[in-house]
mmCIF file of N, CA and C in Angstrom:
data_model
loop_
_atom_site.group_PDB
_atom_site.id
_atom_site.type_symbol
_atom_site.label_atom_id
_atom_site.label_comp_id
_atom_site.label_asym_id
_atom_site.label_seq_id
_atom_site.Cartn_x
_atom_site.Cartn_y
_atom_site.Cartn_z
ATOM 1 N N MET A 1 -40.388 -146.905 90.817
ATOM 2 C CA MET A 1 -41.062 -145.718 91.198
ATOM 3 C C MET A 1 -41.027 -144.684 90.068
ATOM 4 N N ASP A 2 -39.938 -144.718 89.329
ATOM 5 C CA ASP A 2 -39.820 -143.792 88.210
ATOM 6 C C ASP A 2 -40.932 -144.044 87.190
ATOM 7 N N LEU A 3 -41.257 -145.286 87.050
ATOM 8 C CA LEU A 3 -42.326 -145.627 86.116
ATOM 9 C C LEU A 3 -43.633 -145.000 86.570
ATOM 10 N N LEU A 4 -43.897 -145.066 87.871
ATOM 11 C CA LEU A 4 -45.126 -144.485 88.399
ATOM 12 C C LEU A 4 -45.097 -142.968 88.278
ATOM 13 N N ASN A 5 -43.921 -142.372 88.537
ATOM 14 C CA ASN A 5 -43.811 -140.920 88.410
ATOM 15 C C ASN A 5 -43.996 -140.500 86.962
ATOM 16 N N SER A 6 -43.484 -141.311 86.027
ATOM 17 C CA SER A 6 -43.635 -140.968 84.623
ATOM 18 C C SER A 6 -45.104 -141.044 84.192
ATOM 19 N N LEU A 7 -45.867 -141.879 84.856
ATOM 20 C CA LEU A 7 -47.298 -141.990 84.554
ATOM 21 C C LEU A 7 -48.098 -140.912 85.270
ATOM 22 N N GLY A 8 -47.490 -140.185 86.162
ATOM 23 C CA GLY A 8 -48.158 -139.116 86.874
ATOM 24 C C GLY A 8 -48.757 -139.585 88.177
ATOM 25 N N ILE A 9 -48.237 -140.677 88.696
ATOM 26 C CA ILE A 9 -48.746 -141.211 89.949
ATOM 27 C C ILE A 9 -47.705 -140.920 90.996
ATOM 28 N N ASP A 10 -48.126 -140.308 92.105
ATOM 29 C CA ASP A 10 -47.174 -139.981 93.157
ATOM 30 C C ASP A 10 -47.411 -140.852 94.383
ATOM 31 N N ASN A 11 -46.821 -140.458 95.512
ATOM 32 C CA ASN A 11 -46.889 -141.248 96.738
ATOM 33 C C ASN A 11 -48.303 -141.308 97.329
ATOM 34 N N THR A 12 -49.174 -140.453 96.914
ATOM 35 C CA THR A 12 -50.532 -140.446 97.480
ATOM 36 C C THR A 12 -51.357 -141.632 97.003
ATOM 37 N N LEU A 13 -50.857 -142.358 96.032
ATOM 38 C CA LEU A 13 -51.575 -143.535 95.540
ATOM 39 C C LEU A 13 -51.822 -144.527 96.663
ATOM 40 N N PHE A 14 -50.814 -144.757 97.475
ATOM 41 C CA PHE A 14 -50.969 -145.733 98.553
ATOM 42 C C PHE A 14 -51.964 -145.227 99.594
ATOM 43 N N TYR A 15 -51.928 -143.923 99.837
ATOM 44 C CA TYR A 15 -52.912 -143.364 100.769
ATOM 45 C C TYR A 15 -54.319 -143.497 100.193
ATOM 46 N N GLN A 16 -54.432 -143.218 98.910
ATOM 47 C CA GLN A 16 -55.739 -143.317 98.264
ATOM 48 C C GLN A 16 -56.238 -144.762 98.272
ATOM 49 N N LEU A 17 -55.342 -145.723 98.014
ATOM 50 C CA LEU A 17 -55.738 -147.137 98.055
ATOM 51 C C LEU A 17 -56.140 -147.542 99.465
ATOM 52 N N GLY A 18 -55.423 -147.076 100.464
ATOM 53 C CA GLY A 18 -55.758 -147.376 101.858
ATOM 54 C C GLY A 18 -57.110 -146.798 102.231
ATOM 55 N N ILE A 19 -57.315 -145.527 101.851
ATOM 56 C CA ILE A 19 -58.617 -144.901 102.132
ATOM 57 C C ILE A 19 -59.729 -145.651 101.400
ATOM 58 N N PHE A 20 -59.472 -146.034 100.141
ATOM 59 C CA PHE A 20 -60.463 -146.788 99.373
ATOM 60 C C PHE A 20 -60.797 -148.105 100.058
ATOM 61 N N LEU A 21 -59.768 -148.862 100.495
ATOM 62 C CA LEU A 21 -60.003 -150.159 101.142
ATOM 63 C C LEU A 21 -60.759 -149.989 102.448
ATOM 64 N N VAL A 22 -60.382 -149.001 103.255
ATOM 65 C CA VAL A 22 -61.102 -148.758 104.512
ATOM 66 C C VAL A 22 -62.548 -148.370 104.208
ATOM 67 N N GLY A 23 -62.749 -147.482 103.246
ATOM 68 C CA GLY A 23 -64.110 -147.074 102.860
ATOM 69 C C GLY A 23 -64.922 -148.248 102.327
ATOM 70 N N TYR A 24 -64.246 -149.085 101.507
ATOM 71 C CA TYR A 24 -64.934 -150.249 100.947
ATOM 72 C C TYR A 24 -65.367 -151.206 102.047
ATOM 73 N N VAL A 25 -64.455 -151.500 103.006
ATOM 74 C CA VAL A 25 -64.784 -152.421 104.101
ATOM 75 C C VAL A 25 -65.927 -151.846 104.933
ATOM 76 N N VAL A 26 -65.867 -150.561 105.230
ATOM 77 C CA VAL A 26 -66.935 -149.930 106.018
ATOM 78 C C VAL A 26 -68.252 -149.983 105.256
ATOM 79 N N LEU A 27 -68.239 -149.576 103.987
ATOM 80 C CA LEU A 27 -69.475 -149.607 103.189
ATOM 81 C C LEU A 27 -69.984 -151.033 103.004
ATOM 82 N N TYR A 28 -69.053 -151.971 102.819
ATOM 83 C CA TYR A 28 -69.462 -153.367 102.656
ATOM 84 C C TYR A 28 -70.212 -153.844 103.893
ATOM 85 N N ASN A 29 -69.680 -153.577 105.071
ATOM 86 C CA ASN A 29 -70.303 -154.054 106.306
ATOM 87 C C ASN A 29 -71.561 -153.267 106.669
ATOM 88 N N ILE A 30 -71.613 -151.988 106.332
ATOM 89 C CA ILE A 30 -72.764 -151.168 106.721
ATOM 90 C C ILE A 30 -73.870 -151.206 105.666
ATOM 91 N N VAL A 31 -73.524 -151.173 104.391
ATOM 92 C CA VAL A 31 -74.532 -151.041 103.337
ATOM 93 C C VAL A 31 -74.721 -152.332 102.549
ATOM 94 N N PHE A 32 -73.656 -152.807 101.920
ATOM 95 C CA PHE A 32 -73.796 -153.905 100.969
ATOM 96 C C PHE A 32 -74.187 -155.227 101.621
ATOM 97 N N LYS A 33 -73.561 -155.579 102.725
ATOM 98 C CA LYS A 33 -73.836 -156.856 103.386
ATOM 99 C C LYS A 33 -75.288 -156.924 103.868
ATOM 100 N N PRO A 34 -75.829 -155.907 104.581
ATOM 101 C CA PRO A 34 -77.247 -155.978 104.974
ATOM 102 C C PRO A 34 -78.190 -155.973 103.772
ATOM 103 N N TYR A 35 -77.842 -155.209 102.729
ATOM 104 C CA TYR A 35 -78.690 -155.170 101.544
ATOM 105 C C TYR A 35 -78.755 -156.542 100.884
ATOM 106 N N VAL A 36 -77.606 -157.185 100.720
ATOM 107 C CA VAL A 36 -77.574 -158.516 100.094
ATOM 108 C C VAL A 36 -78.318 -159.520 100.971
ATOM 109 N N ALA A 37 -78.135 -159.423 102.295
ATOM 110 C CA ALA A 37 -78.845 -160.334 103.205
ATOM 111 C C ALA A 37 -80.352 -160.117 103.096
ATOM 112 N N ALA A 38 -80.787 -158.849 103.056
ATOM 113 C CA ALA A 38 -82.218 -158.550 102.914
ATOM 114 C C ALA A 38 -82.745 -159.049 101.572
ATOM 115 N N HIS A 39 -81.949 -158.887 100.528
ATOM 116 C CA HIS A 39 -82.360 -159.351 99.205
ATOM 117 C C HIS A 39 -82.553 -160.874 99.193
ATOM 118 N N PHE A 40 -81.589 -161.607 99.740
ATOM 119 C CA PHE A 40 -81.708 -163.068 99.772
ATOM 120 C C PHE A 40 -82.870 -163.513 100.659
ATOM 121 N N GLU A 41 -83.113 -162.810 101.752
ATOM 122 C CA GLU A 41 -84.251 -163.134 102.621
ATOM 123 C C GLU A 41 -85.570 -162.887 101.877
ATOM 124 N N ARG A 42 -85.637 -161.788 101.133
ATOM 125 C CA ARG A 42 -86.833 -161.482 100.355
ATOM 126 C C ARG A 42 -87.071 -162.560 99.304
ATOM 127 N N VAL A 43 -85.998 -162.970 98.631
ATOM 128 C CA VAL A 43 -86.112 -164.025 97.624
ATOM 129 C C VAL A 43 -86.557 -165.320 98.282
ATOM 130 N N ARG A 44 -85.968 -165.657 99.428
ATOM 131 C CA ARG A 44 -86.338 -166.887 100.127
ATOM 132 C C ARG A 44 -87.817 -166.860 100.518
ATOM 133 N N ARG A 45 -88.261 -165.727 101.052
ATOM 134 C CA ARG A 45 -89.669 -165.630 101.457
ATOM 135 C C ARG A 45 -90.604 -165.648 100.256
ATOM 136 N N THR A 46 -90.230 -164.967 99.209
ATOM 137 C CA THR A 46 -91.078 -164.922 98.020
ATOM 138 C C THR A 46 -91.202 -166.305 97.400
ATOM 139 N N VAL A 47 -90.075 -166.963 97.189
ATOM 140 C CA VAL A 47 -90.106 -168.305 96.605
ATOM 141 C C VAL A 47 -90.800 -169.265 97.559
ATOM 142 N N GLY A 48 -90.512 -169.141 98.844
ATOM 143 C CA GLY A 48 -91.157 -170.008 99.834
ATOM 144 C C GLY A 48 -92.657 -169.780 99.871
ATOM 145 N N ASN A 49 -93.072 -168.519 99.815
ATOM 146 C CA ASN A 49 -94.502 -168.218 99.811
ATOM 147 C C ASN A 49 -95.165 -168.687 98.530
ATOM 148 N N MET A 50 -94.455 -168.577 97.414
ATOM 149 C CA MET A 50 -95.027 -169.064 96.163
ATOM 150 C C MET A 50 -95.234 -170.568 96.228
ATOM 151 N N GLU A 51 -94.251 -171.287 96.754
ATOM 152 C CA GLU A 51 -94.399 -172.737 96.894
ATOM 153 C C GLU A 51 -95.526 -173.058 97.861
ATOM 154 N N SER A 52 -95.593 -172.316 98.958
ATOM 155 C CA SER A 52 -96.666 -172.524 99.930
ATOM 156 C C SER A 52 -98.022 -172.223 99.298
ATOM 157 N N ASN A 53 -98.100 -171.136 98.542
ATOM 158 C CA ASN A 53 -99.351 -170.786 97.868
ATOM 159 C C ASN A 53 -99.751 -171.844 96.854
ATOM 160 N N GLU A 54 -98.788 -172.361 96.101
ATOM 161 C CA GLU A 54 -99.090 -173.414 95.136
ATOM 162 C C GLU A 54 -99.591 -174.664 95.841
ATOM 163 N N ARG A 55 -98.986 -174.995 96.974
ATOM 164 C CA ARG A 55 -99.423 -176.156 97.743
ATOM 165 C C ARG A 55 -100.846 -175.933 98.275
ATOM 166 N N VAL A 56 -101.104 -174.726 98.782
ATOM 167 C CA VAL A 56 -102.447 -174.413 99.295
ATOM 168 C C VAL A 56 -103.466 -174.460 98.162
ATOM 169 N N LEU A 57 -103.116 -173.918 96.995
ATOM 170 C CA LEU A 57 -104.030 -173.970 95.853
ATOM 171 C C LEU A 57 -104.301 -175.407 95.422
ATOM 172 N N ALA A 58 -103.279 -176.245 95.448
ATOM 173 C CA ALA A 58 -103.474 -177.662 95.105
ATOM 174 C C ALA A 58 -104.387 -178.330 96.128
ATOM 175 N N ASP A 59 -104.183 -178.010 97.416
ATOM 176 C CA ASP A 59 -105.057 -178.564 98.457
ATOM 177 C C ASP A 59 -106.490 -178.090 98.266
ATOM 178 N N ILE A 60 -106.652 -176.811 97.929
ATOM 179 C CA ILE A 60 -107.994 -176.265 97.702
ATOM 180 C C ILE A 60 -108.659 -176.968 96.529
ATOM 181 N N GLN A 61 -107.913 -177.178 95.459
ATOM 182 C CA GLN A 61 -108.468 -177.863 94.290
ATOM 183 C C GLN A 61 -108.862 -179.295 94.653
ATOM 184 N N HIS A 62 -108.006 -179.964 95.417
ATOM 185 C CA HIS A 62 -108.310 -181.333 95.848
ATOM 186 C C HIS A 62 -109.577 -181.352 96.701
ATOM 187 N N LEU A 63 -109.674 -180.414 97.641
ATOM 188 C CA LEU A 63 -110.864 -180.349 98.493
ATOM 189 C C LEU A 63 -112.110 -180.008 97.681
ATOM 190 N N LYS A 64 -111.955 -179.157 96.682
ATOM 191 C CA LYS A 64 -113.087 -178.798 95.829
ATOM 192 C C LYS A 64 -113.597 -180.027 95.076
ATOM 193 N N VAL A 65 -112.670 -180.802 94.518
ATOM 194 C CA VAL A 65 -113.056 -182.013 93.788
ATOM 195 C C VAL A 65 -113.734 -182.999 94.735
ATOM 196 N N ARG A 66 -113.151 -183.168 95.927
ATOM 197 C CA ARG A 66 -113.739 -184.083 96.906
ATOM 198 C C ARG A 66 -115.133 -183.611 97.318
ATOM 199 N N HIS A 67 -115.275 -182.312 97.533
ATOM 200 C CA HIS A 67 -116.576 -181.761 97.918
ATOM 201 C C HIS A 67 -117.602 -181.966 96.803
ATOM 202 N N GLU A 68 -117.186 -181.762 95.555
ATOM 203 C CA GLU A 68 -118.107 -181.969 94.437
ATOM 204 C C GLU A 68 -118.554 -183.423 94.361
ATOM 205 N N LYS A 69 -117.603 -184.364 94.577
ATOM 206 C CA LYS A 69 -117.970 -185.782 94.558
ATOM 207 C C LYS A 69 -118.952 -186.098 95.682
ATOM 208 N N GLU A 70 -118.663 -185.583 96.884
ATOM 209 C CA GLU A 70 -119.564 -185.822 98.011
ATOM 210 C C GLU A 70 -120.927 -185.197 97.752
ATOM 211 N N ALA A 71 -120.940 -183.994 97.180
ATOM 212 C CA ALA A 71 -122.206 -183.321 96.887
ATOM 213 C C ALA A 71 -123.002 -184.112 95.854
ATOM 214 N N ARG A 72 -122.308 -184.629 94.822
ATOM 215 C CA ARG A 72 -123.005 -185.447 93.831
ATOM 216 C C ARG A 72 -123.568 -186.715 94.469
ATOM 217 N N GLY A 73 -122.761 -187.341 95.331
ATOM 218 C CA GLY A 73 -123.226 -188.555 96.005
ATOM 219 C C GLY A 73 -124.440 -188.278 96.869
ATOM 220 N N LEU A 74 -124.378 -187.199 97.643
ATOM 221 C CA LEU A 74 -125.521 -186.836 98.483
ATOM 222 C C LEU A 74 -126.732 -186.474 97.633
ATOM 223 N N ASN A 75 -126.487 -185.785 96.528
ATOM 224 C CA ASN A 75 -127.585 -185.409 95.652
ATOM 225 C C ASN A 75 -128.241 -186.651 95.047
ATOM 226 N N GLU A 76 -127.422 -187.619 94.628
ATOM 227 C CA GLU A 76 -127.978 -188.858 94.084
ATOM 228 C C GLU A 76 -128.737 -189.632 95.159
ATOM 229 N N GLU A 77 -128.177 -189.674 96.365
ATOM 230 C CA GLU A 77 -128.857 -190.360 97.463
ATOM 231 C C GLU A 77 -130.185 -189.677 97.772
ATOM 232 N N TYR A 78 -130.168 -188.349 97.833
ATOM 233 C CA TYR A 78 -131.390 -187.597 98.093
ATOM 234 C C TYR A 78 -132.407 -187.843 96.986
ATOM 235 N N LYS A 79 -131.922 -187.852 95.729
ATOM 236 C CA LYS A 79 -132.824 -188.062 94.603
ATOM 237 C C LYS A 79 -133.442 -189.454 94.656
ATOM 238 N N SER A 80 -132.643 -190.461 94.996
ATOM 239 C CA SER A 80 -133.197 -191.815 95.065
ATOM 240 C C SER A 80 -134.227 -191.918 96.187
ATOM 241 N N ILE A 81 -133.920 -191.309 97.339
ATOM 242 C CA ILE A 81 -134.887 -191.318 98.445
ATOM 243 C C ILE A 81 -136.147 -190.564 98.039
ATOM 244 N N TYR A 82 -135.960 -189.407 97.394
ATOM 245 C CA TYR A 82 -137.100 -188.601 96.961
ATOM 246 C C TYR A 82 -137.954 -189.377 95.964
ATOM 247 N N ASP A 83 -137.308 -190.007 94.976
ATOM 248 C CA ASP A 83 -138.055 -190.771 93.974
ATOM 249 C C ASP A 83 -138.789 -191.942 94.615
ATOM 250 N N LYS A 84 -138.133 -192.619 95.557
ATOM 251 C CA LYS A 84 -138.765 -193.748 96.239
ATOM 252 C C LYS A 84 -139.994 -193.284 97.011
ATOM 253 N N LYS A 85 -139.826 -192.221 97.798
ATOM 254 C CA LYS A 85 -140.953 -191.711 98.586
ATOM 255 C C LYS A 85 -142.055 -191.170 97.684
ATOM 256 N N ARG A 86 -141.648 -190.554 96.576
ATOM 257 C CA ARG A 86 -142.643 -190.016 95.648
ATOM 258 C C ARG A 86 -143.452 -191.153 95.027
ATOM 259 N N SER A 87 -142.772 -192.233 94.616
ATOM 260 C CA SER A 87 -143.499 -193.359 94.025
ATOM 261 C C SER A 87 -144.401 -194.024 95.063
ATOM 262 N N GLU A 88 -143.909 -194.121 96.317
ATOM 263 C CA GLU A 88 -144.759 -194.664 97.378
ATOM 264 C C GLU A 88 -145.981 -193.782 97.591
ATOM 265 N N ALA A 89 -145.764 -192.472 97.602
ATOM 266 C CA ALA A 89 -146.880 -191.544 97.801
ATOM 267 C C ALA A 89 -147.860 -191.626 96.640
ATOM 268 N N LEU A 90 -147.342 -191.742 95.411
ATOM 269 C CA LEU A 90 -148.233 -191.848 94.258
ATOM 270 C C LEU A 90 -149.034 -193.147 94.291
ATOM 271 N N SER A 91 -148.385 -194.247 94.684
ATOM 272 C CA SER A 91 -149.130 -195.509 94.761
ATOM 273 C C SER A 91 -150.180 -195.437 95.867
ATOM 274 N N GLU A 92 -149.823 -194.820 96.989
ATOM 275 C CA GLU A 92 -150.797 -194.639 98.076
ATOM 276 C C GLU A 92 -151.937 -193.734 97.614
ATOM 277 N N TYR A 93 -151.586 -192.686 96.879
ATOM 278 C CA TYR A 93 -152.596 -191.771 96.343
ATOM 279 C C TYR A 93 -153.529 -192.526 95.396
ATOM 280 N N ASP A 94 -152.929 -193.315 94.485
ATOM 281 C CA ASP A 94 -153.749 -194.086 93.551
ATOM 282 C C ASP A 94 -154.650 -195.067 94.291
ATOM 283 N N LYS A 95 -154.101 -195.683 95.340
ATOM 284 C CA LYS A 95 -154.887 -196.632 96.120
ATOM 285 C C LYS A 95 -156.069 -195.926 96.796
ATOM 286 N N ILE A 96 -155.793 -194.785 97.415
ATOM 287 C CA ILE A 96 -156.853 -194.045 98.112
ATOM 288 C C ILE A 96 -157.888 -193.528 97.119
ATOM 289 N N VAL A 97 -157.415 -192.962 96.001
ATOM 290 C CA VAL A 97 -158.347 -192.442 94.999
ATOM 291 C C VAL A 97 -159.154 -193.583 94.390
ATOM 292 N N GLY A 98 -158.513 -194.715 94.120
ATOM 293 C CA GLY A 98 -159.236 -195.866 93.577
ATOM 294 C C GLY A 98 -160.293 -196.368 94.547
ATOM 295 N N HIS A 99 -159.930 -196.434 95.814
ATOM 296 C CA HIS A 99 -160.901 -196.859 96.831
ATOM 297 C C HIS A 99 -162.058 -195.861 96.908
ATOM 298 N N ALA A 100 -161.734 -194.569 96.873
ATOM 299 C CA ALA A 100 -162.789 -193.546 96.916
ATOM 300 C C ALA A 100 -163.674 -193.642 95.680
ATOM 301 N N ARG A 101 -163.079 -193.913 94.506
ATOM 302 C CA ARG A 101 -163.880 -194.067 93.285
ATOM 303 C C ARG A 101 -164.810 -195.274 93.400
ATOM 304 N N ASP A 102 -164.259 -196.372 93.907
ATOM 305 C CA ASP A 102 -165.091 -197.569 94.067
ATOM 306 C C ASP A 102 -166.248 -197.293 95.018
ATOM 307 N N GLN A 103 -165.949 -196.618 96.126
ATOM 308 C CA GLN A 103 -167.015 -196.287 97.078
ATOM 309 C C GLN A 103 -168.051 -195.372 96.434
ATOM 310 N N SER A 104 -167.573 -194.344 95.738
ATOM 311 C CA SER A 104 -168.527 -193.417 95.117
ATOM 312 C C SER A 104 -169.331 -194.125 94.033
ATOM 313 N N LYS A 105 -168.671 -195.036 93.290
ATOM 314 C CA LYS A 105 -169.390 -195.780 92.254
ATOM 315 C C LYS A 105 -170.466 -196.665 92.883
ATOM 316 N N SER A 106 -170.126 -197.338 93.988
ATOM 317 C CA SER A 106 -171.132 -198.197 94.630
ATOM 318 C C SER A 106 -172.252 -197.354 95.235
ATOM 319 N N ILE A 107 -171.899 -196.197 95.799
ATOM 320 C CA ILE A 107 -172.939 -195.315 96.351
ATOM 321 C C ILE A 107 -173.844 -194.819 95.232
ATOM 322 N N ILE A 108 -173.248 -194.439 94.097
ATOM 323 C CA ILE A 108 -174.053 -193.971 92.963
ATOM 324 C C ILE A 108 -174.941 -195.094 92.448
ATOM 325 N N GLU A 109 -174.406 -196.305 92.333
ATOM 326 C CA GLU A 109 -175.213 -197.438 91.854
ATOM 327 C C GLU A 109 -176.341 -197.753 92.832
ATOM 328 N N ASP A 110 -176.023 -197.734 94.140
ATOM 329 C CA ASP A 110 -177.071 -197.970 95.139
ATOM 330 C C ASP A 110 -178.149 -196.894 95.055
ATOM 331 N N THR A 111 -177.713 -195.652 94.896
ATOM 332 C CA THR A 111 -178.673 -194.550 94.804
ATOM 333 C C THR A 111 -179.506 -194.679 93.541
ATOM 334 N N ARG A 112 -178.881 -195.049 92.428
ATOM 335 C CA ARG A 112 -179.638 -195.250 91.185
ATOM 336 C C ARG A 112 -180.646 -196.378 91.351
ATOM 337 N N ALA A 113 -180.185 -197.443 92.012
ATOM 338 C CA ALA A 113 -181.105 -198.571 92.220
ATOM 339 C C ALA A 113 -182.281 -198.135 93.084
ATOM 340 N N LYS A 114 -181.996 -197.363 94.142
ATOM 341 C CA LYS A 114 -183.089 -196.877 94.998
ATOM 342 C C LYS A 114 -184.023 -195.960 94.222
ATOM 343 N N ILE A 115 -183.424 -195.064 93.427
ATOM 344 C CA ILE A 115 -184.246 -194.144 92.635
ATOM 345 C C ILE A 115 -185.075 -194.928 91.632
ATOM 346 N N GLN A 116 -184.445 -195.900 90.982
ATOM 347 C CA GLN A 116 -185.169 -196.726 90.004
ATOM 348 C C GLN A 116 -186.307 -197.478 90.693
ATOM 349 N N LYS A 117 -186.012 -197.993 91.887
ATOM 350 C CA LYS A 117 -187.024 -198.727 92.639
ATOM 351 C C LYS A 117 -188.160 -197.787 93.030
ATOM 352 N N GLU A 118 -187.806 -196.583 93.482
ATOM 353 C CA GLU A 118 -188.837 -195.611 93.863
ATOM 354 C C GLU A 118 -189.653 -195.173 92.652
ATOM 355 N N ILE A 119 -188.964 -195.016 91.494
ATOM 356 C CA ILE A 119 -189.693 -194.638 90.273
ATOM 357 C C ILE A 119 -190.680 -195.733 89.892
ATOM 358 N N SER A 120 -190.213 -196.975 89.921
ATOM 359 C CA SER A 120 -191.128 -198.074 89.558
ATOM 360 C C SER A 120 -192.251 -198.198 90.584
ATOM 361 N N GLN A 121 -191.927 -197.990 91.863
ATOM 362 C CA GLN A 121 -192.951 -198.025 92.913
ATOM 363 C C GLN A 121 -193.955 -196.892 92.700
ATOM 364 N N THR A 122 -193.430 -195.718 92.349
ATOM 365 C CA THR A 122 -194.309 -194.571 92.109
ATOM 366 C C THR A 122 -195.171 -194.825 90.881
ATOM 367 N N LYS A 123 -194.602 -195.444 89.828
ATOM 368 C CA LYS A 123 -195.390 -195.768 88.637
ATOM 369 C C LYS A 123 -196.520 -196.723 88.993
ATOM 370 N N LEU A 124 -196.192 -197.728 89.798
ATOM 371 C CA LEU A 124 -197.230 -198.683 90.203
ATOM 372 C C LEU A 124 -198.324 -197.982 90.999
ATOM 373 N N ASN A 125 -197.893 -197.122 91.912
ATOM 374 C CA ASN A 125 -198.882 -196.385 92.713
ATOM 375 C C ASN A 125 -199.728 -195.473 91.828
ATOM 376 N N LEU A 126 -199.069 -194.825 90.844
ATOM 377 C CA LEU A 126 -199.819 -193.952 89.938
ATOM 378 C C LEU A 126 -200.767 -194.759 89.063
ATOM 379 N N GLU A 127 -200.320 -195.935 88.626
ATOM 380 C CA GLU A 127 -201.182 -196.777 87.795
ATOM 381 C C GLU A 127 -202.402 -197.235 88.586
ATOM 382 N N LYS A 128 -202.192 -197.462 89.882
ATOM 383 C CA LYS A 128 -203.331 -197.851 90.728
ATOM 384 C C LYS A 128 -204.281 -196.676 90.928
ATOM 385 N N GLU A 129 -203.720 -195.476 90.974
ATOM 386 C CA GLU A 129 -204.547 -194.306 91.255
ATOM 387 C C GLU A 129 -205.130 -193.691 89.992
ATOM 388 N N ILE A 130 -204.653 -194.066 88.829
ATOM 389 C CA ILE A 130 -205.150 -193.492 87.573
ATOM 390 C C ILE A 130 -206.655 -193.712 87.418
ATOM 391 N N PRO A 131 -207.166 -194.913 87.651
ATOM 392 C CA PRO A 131 -208.621 -195.075 87.480
ATOM 393 C C PRO A 131 -209.406 -194.192 88.446
ATOM 394 N N GLU A 132 -208.931 -194.082 89.674
ATOM 395 C CA GLU A 132 -209.648 -193.256 90.646
ATOM 396 C C GLU A 132 -209.605 -191.791 90.248
ATOM 397 N N VAL A 133 -208.413 -191.340 89.830
ATOM 398 C CA VAL A 133 -208.259 -189.935 89.439
ATOM 399 C C VAL A 133 -209.087 -189.652 88.195
ATOM 400 N N SER A 134 -209.051 -190.557 87.242
ATOM 401 C CA SER A 134 -209.825 -190.328 86.023
ATOM 402 C C SER A 134 -211.316 -190.308 86.328
ATOM 403 N N GLN A 135 -211.787 -191.139 87.237
ATOM 404 C CA GLN A 135 -213.194 -191.112 87.617
ATOM 405 C C GLN A 135 -213.527 -189.807 88.319
ATOM 406 N N LEU A 136 -212.614 -189.326 89.156
ATOM 407 C CA LEU A 136 -212.839 -188.044 89.824
ATOM 408 C C LEU A 136 -212.861 -186.906 88.810
ATOM 409 N N LEU A 137 -211.966 -186.946 87.826
ATOM 410 C CA LEU A 137 -211.944 -185.912 86.796
ATOM 411 C C LEU A 137 -213.222 -185.940 85.960
ATOM 412 N N VAL A 138 -213.627 -187.126 85.616
ATOM 413 C CA VAL A 138 -214.858 -187.254 84.829
ATOM 414 C C VAL A 138 -216.031 -186.749 85.650
ATOM 415 N N ALA A 139 -216.038 -187.091 86.938
ATOM 416 C CA ALA A 139 -217.133 -186.651 87.806
ATOM 417 C C ALA A 139 -217.104 -185.141 87.939
ATOM 418 N N LYS A 140 -215.952 -184.550 88.048
ATOM 419 C CA LYS A 140 -215.826 -183.098 88.180
ATOM 420 C C LYS A 140 -216.221 -182.426 86.871
ATOM 421 N N LEU A 141 -215.802 -183.033 85.749
ATOM 422 C CA LEU A 141 -216.126 -182.433 84.465
ATOM 423 C C LEU A 141 -217.629 -182.532 84.177
ATOM 424 N N LEU A 142 -218.210 -183.557 84.621
ATOM 425 C CA LEU A 142 -219.626 -183.747 84.367
ATOM 426 C C LEU A 142 -220.481 -182.931 85.324
ATOM 427 N N LYS A 143 -220.002 -182.504 86.334
ATOM 428 C CA LYS A 143 -220.781 -181.726 87.282
ATOM 429 C C LYS A 143 -221.009 -180.378 86.812
#
């Protein structure tokens, strides 16, 4: 005890240590323990949410890739169907237009033949009437 007295420490040291320990236990249970528990819970939720978010992002990326593949497949299928129908429509169009051209060509040829026949018929009729007309003209001129 003399050593403690020589250092300037008296009997109140034990009271001060007791008060400190009681204060520490009270503060530990009221302040520090809930704070540490809240801190660890926050860390657990943050890390857990980050892992959950990373998993969700990976799932989203996987779904995006799958959707792109499906979209490409559907687009290729649509394109093949479109090209097939387009080629069928073009061949049908060519067939119809070709048939219409053939019909118009035959109608034009028939019409030309009729016109040619009528022209030759008219020439024959005019050749038959030329002597009569010329005699009438001569008769009119001479009158």
